[in-house]
Amino acid sequence: MRAATGRAPSKLILLGEHAVVYGHPAVAVPLQKPGAEASVVATEGDAPVAVELKDFDIRWSRGEDIPADEVRPFAELVGSVSRRYESIPENGWSLSVSSEIPIGCGLGSGAAVSVAAFRAVFRCFGVPHTPRELSDSAYEIEKIHHGTPSGIDNTVIATGRPVLFRKGAAPDFLNAPEAPVFLVVGYTGVRHKTVEIVSDVAKARAADRAAYDAMFREIGDIARRGAEAFENGAFEELGGLMGANQRLLERIGVSSPELDGLVRAAQKAGALGAKLSGAGRGGCMAALAADRASAERLKGALESAGAAAAVVATVLERGKGS
Ligand code: PMV
């Protein structure tokens, strides 16, 4: 019996969401926690491939009707790997997946479970794979969840590296600064549907193209400057850019009263900067703190301001993602 496991980090968009869909750069970082995990066991018999989604207590075997939408990406995943890789058998193995990453929150839960699953499958059957292949495989699955994702989630999560990402271009990986980066993530508790918000933004842009394209350009510029500030550990500057990005996201129409409330609470509690992160209208926000003590204060302030949960997050160290 062969078996293997795979892990994947979550991701946080520091700057540039939505504009990234229109070809502008965005900055995203992998977070050590929360993360996703998968395991594969090969029994080598000819029982149909089985999938277990631990968080939902759902089991499914190939050939059965799909019991819930959550299973669909994994049904596609297990089918595609045995079609694409000769050493991966069509039958006789099972995949089990679990994740600590809240769904619909802007932390890339879909890409993280896919990356963890591909990693476990490739490892179990001895398929050599580069982070790029892992990222491309996860992107195929992302398209089932999201329609036309920019690709930022799978890139950051599969490589486990901070990135200045531009759709369609080779990722420009960033060096994490020497000083630790203290980020606090606050969840609104409101689950969002990225595909709907992206489509609403597209409609708003169609109605006022010049204004929206100007805002997207400004956001792209903020992301470029933010990438440099991040690498240099210029946190005051990075925080200021996060604030400027939040004001533009509000004008684009993707913030919400819950997000605005948490952003204001973080600012009042001394954050260097705070903004929504991900698609918006719920999901999560992120605040940048000057040091650990300030991060803990911000966490408390977010909880008092009504966050469903708040965590002090650490940017993943290189080589620790899998
Ligand atoms: O909330 P999330 O993690 O689905 O992030 C969405 C980020 C967008 O820029 C809004 C969409 C995308 O595909 O990049």
PDB file of N, CA and C and ligand atoms in Angstrom, residues 11 13 16-18 20-21 105-108 146 148-153 192 194 198 277-280, ligand 1:
ATOM      1  N   LYS A  11      -3.512  32.262   0.937  1.00  0.00           N
ATOM      2  CA  LYS A  11      -2.877  33.453   0.350  1.00  0.00           C
ATOM      3  C   LYS A  11      -3.646  34.704   0.763  1.00  0.00           C
ATOM      4  N   ILE A  13      -4.118  38.703  -0.570  1.00  0.00           N
ATOM      5  CA  ILE A  13      -3.781  39.764  -1.533  1.00  0.00           C
ATOM      6  C   ILE A  13      -3.522  41.040  -0.733  1.00  0.00           C
ATOM      7  N   GLY A  16      -4.068  45.229  -4.972  1.00  0.00           N
ATOM      8  CA  GLY A  16      -4.301  45.044  -6.405  1.00  0.00           C
ATOM      9  C   GLY A  16      -5.441  44.151  -6.835  1.00  0.00           C
ATOM     10  N   GLU A  17      -6.267  43.616  -5.896  1.00  0.00           N
ATOM     11  CA  GLU A  17      -7.377  42.775  -6.356  1.00  0.00           C
ATOM     12  C   GLU A  17      -8.309  43.569  -7.278  1.00  0.00           C
ATOM     13  N   HIS A  18      -9.039  42.889  -8.073  1.00  0.00           N
ATOM     14  CA  HIS A  18      -9.943  43.404  -9.109  1.00  0.00           C
ATOM     15  C   HIS A  18      -9.181  44.042 -10.278  1.00  0.00           C
ATOM     16  N   VAL A  20      -6.319  43.429 -11.062  1.00  0.00           N
ATOM     17  CA  VAL A  20      -5.519  42.322 -11.611  1.00  0.00           C
ATOM     18  C   VAL A  20      -6.285  41.568 -12.697  1.00  0.00           C
ATOM     19  N   VAL A  21      -7.609  41.581 -12.601  1.00  0.00           N
ATOM     20  CA  VAL A  21      -8.441  40.910 -13.612  1.00  0.00           C
ATOM     21  C   VAL A  21      -8.286  41.618 -14.964  1.00  0.00           C
ATOM     22  N   CYS A 105     -13.762  33.583   1.584  1.00  0.00           N
ATOM     23  CA  CYS A 105     -13.247  34.562   2.526  1.00  0.00           C
ATOM     24  C   CYS A 105     -12.120  35.397   1.931  1.00  0.00           C
ATOM     25  N   GLY A 106     -11.678  35.047   0.728  1.00  0.00           N
ATOM     26  CA  GLY A 106     -10.589  35.805   0.112  1.00  0.00           C
ATOM     27  C   GLY A 106      -9.218  35.250   0.421  1.00  0.00           C
ATOM     28  N   LEU A 107      -9.156  34.071   1.019  1.00  0.00           N
ATOM     29  CA  LEU A 107      -7.845  33.512   1.374  1.00  0.00           C
ATOM     30  C   LEU A 107      -7.432  32.359   0.455  1.00  0.00           C
ATOM     31  N   GLY A 108      -8.173  32.164  -0.604  1.00  0.00           N
ATOM     32  CA  GLY A 108      -7.760  31.168  -1.605  1.00  0.00           C
ATOM     33  C   GLY A 108      -8.013  29.734  -1.200  1.00  0.00           C
ATOM     34  N   HIS A 146     -14.427  29.372 -10.450  1.00  0.00           N
ATOM     35  CA  HIS A 146     -14.423  30.827 -10.557  1.00  0.00           C
ATOM     36  C   HIS A 146     -14.671  31.418 -11.932  1.00  0.00           C
ATOM     37  N   THR A 148     -13.321  32.881 -14.710  1.00  0.00           N
ATOM     38  CA  THR A 148     -12.069  33.367 -15.305  1.00  0.00           C
ATOM     39  C   THR A 148     -11.155  33.942 -14.235  1.00  0.00           C
ATOM     40  N   PRO A 149     -10.599  33.118 -13.371  1.00  0.00           N
ATOM     41  CA  PRO A 149      -9.736  33.649 -12.319  1.00  0.00           C
ATOM     42  C   PRO A 149      -8.454  34.218 -12.908  1.00  0.00           C
ATOM     43  N   SER A 150      -7.882  35.195 -12.215  1.00  0.00           N
ATOM     44  CA  SER A 150      -6.652  35.802 -12.735  1.00  0.00           C
ATOM     45  C   SER A 150      -5.474  34.833 -12.652  1.00  0.00           C
ATOM     46  N   GLY A 151      -5.542  33.861 -11.740  1.00  0.00           N
ATOM     47  CA  GLY A 151      -4.418  32.925 -11.579  1.00  0.00           C
ATOM     48  C   GLY A 151      -3.521  33.288 -10.399  1.00  0.00           C
ATOM     49  N   ILE A 152      -3.875  34.348  -9.686  1.00  0.00           N
ATOM     50  CA  ILE A 152      -3.012  34.804  -8.583  1.00  0.00           C
ATOM     51  C   ILE A 152      -3.009  33.786  -7.435  1.00  0.00           C
ATOM     52  N   ASP A 153      -4.173  33.195  -7.142  1.00  0.00           N
ATOM     53  CA  ASP A 153      -4.262  32.274  -5.994  1.00  0.00           C
ATOM     54  C   ASP A 153      -3.369  31.053  -6.198  1.00  0.00           C
ATOM     55  N   HIS A 192     -18.420  35.350   0.547  1.00  0.00           N
ATOM     56  CA  HIS A 192     -18.684  36.030  -0.730  1.00  0.00           C
ATOM     57  C   HIS A 192     -18.505  35.072  -1.905  1.00  0.00           C
ATOM     58  N   THR A 194     -16.854  35.144  -5.343  1.00  0.00           N
ATOM     59  CA  THR A 194     -15.941  35.922  -6.178  1.00  0.00           C
ATOM     60  C   THR A 194     -16.506  36.134  -7.585  1.00  0.00           C
ATOM     61  N   VAL A 198     -16.892  39.800  -9.290  1.00  0.00           N
ATOM     62  CA  VAL A 198     -16.097  40.135 -10.476  1.00  0.00           C
ATOM     63  C   VAL A 198     -17.033  40.510 -11.633  1.00  0.00           C
ATOM     64  N   SER A 277      -9.412  42.433   1.568  1.00  0.00           N
ATOM     65  CA  SER A 277      -8.501  41.595   0.793  1.00  0.00           C
ATOM     66  C   SER A 277      -9.316  40.527   0.068  1.00  0.00           C
ATOM     67  N   GLY A 278      -9.062  40.377  -1.231  1.00  0.00           N
ATOM     68  CA  GLY A 278      -9.834  39.413  -2.022  1.00  0.00           C
ATOM     69  C   GLY A 278     -10.959  40.133  -2.749  1.00  0.00           C
ATOM     70  N   ALA A 279     -12.005  39.404  -3.040  1.00  0.00           N
ATOM     71  CA  ALA A 279     -13.060  39.958  -3.882  1.00  0.00           C
ATOM     72  C   ALA A 279     -13.881  41.048  -3.189  1.00  0.00           C
ATOM     73  N   GLY A 280     -13.969  41.035  -1.833  1.00  0.00           N
ATOM     74  CA  GLY A 280     -14.701  42.074  -1.105  1.00  0.00           C
ATOM     75  C   GLY A 280     -16.143  41.696  -0.809  1.00  0.00           C
TER      76      GLY A 280
HETATM   77  O1  PMV B   1     -11.632  36.606  -2.823  1.00  0.00           O
HETATM   78  P1  PMV B   1     -10.764  35.771  -3.668  1.00  0.00           P
HETATM   79  O2  PMV B   1      -9.710  35.034  -2.944  1.00  0.00           O
HETATM   80  O3  PMV B   1     -11.572  34.875  -4.573  1.00  0.00           O
HETATM   81  O4  PMV B   1      -9.906  36.757  -4.583  1.00  0.00           O
HETATM   82  C1  PMV B   1     -10.429  37.381  -5.720  1.00  0.00           C
HETATM   83  C2  PMV B   1      -9.418  38.297  -6.344  1.00  0.00           C
HETATM   84  C3  PMV B   1      -9.953  39.003  -7.570  1.00  0.00           C
HETATM   85  O5  PMV B   1      -8.923  39.878  -8.024  1.00  0.00           O
HETATM   86  C4  PMV B   1     -11.178  39.832  -7.231  1.00  0.00           C
HETATM   87  C5  PMV B   1     -10.327  38.015  -8.671  1.00  0.00           C
HETATM   88  C6  PMV B   1      -9.144  37.323  -9.326  1.00  0.00           C
HETATM   89  O6  PMV B   1      -9.409  36.339 -10.064  1.00  0.00           O
HETATM   90  O7  PMV B   1      -7.984  37.750  -9.174  1.00  0.00           O
END
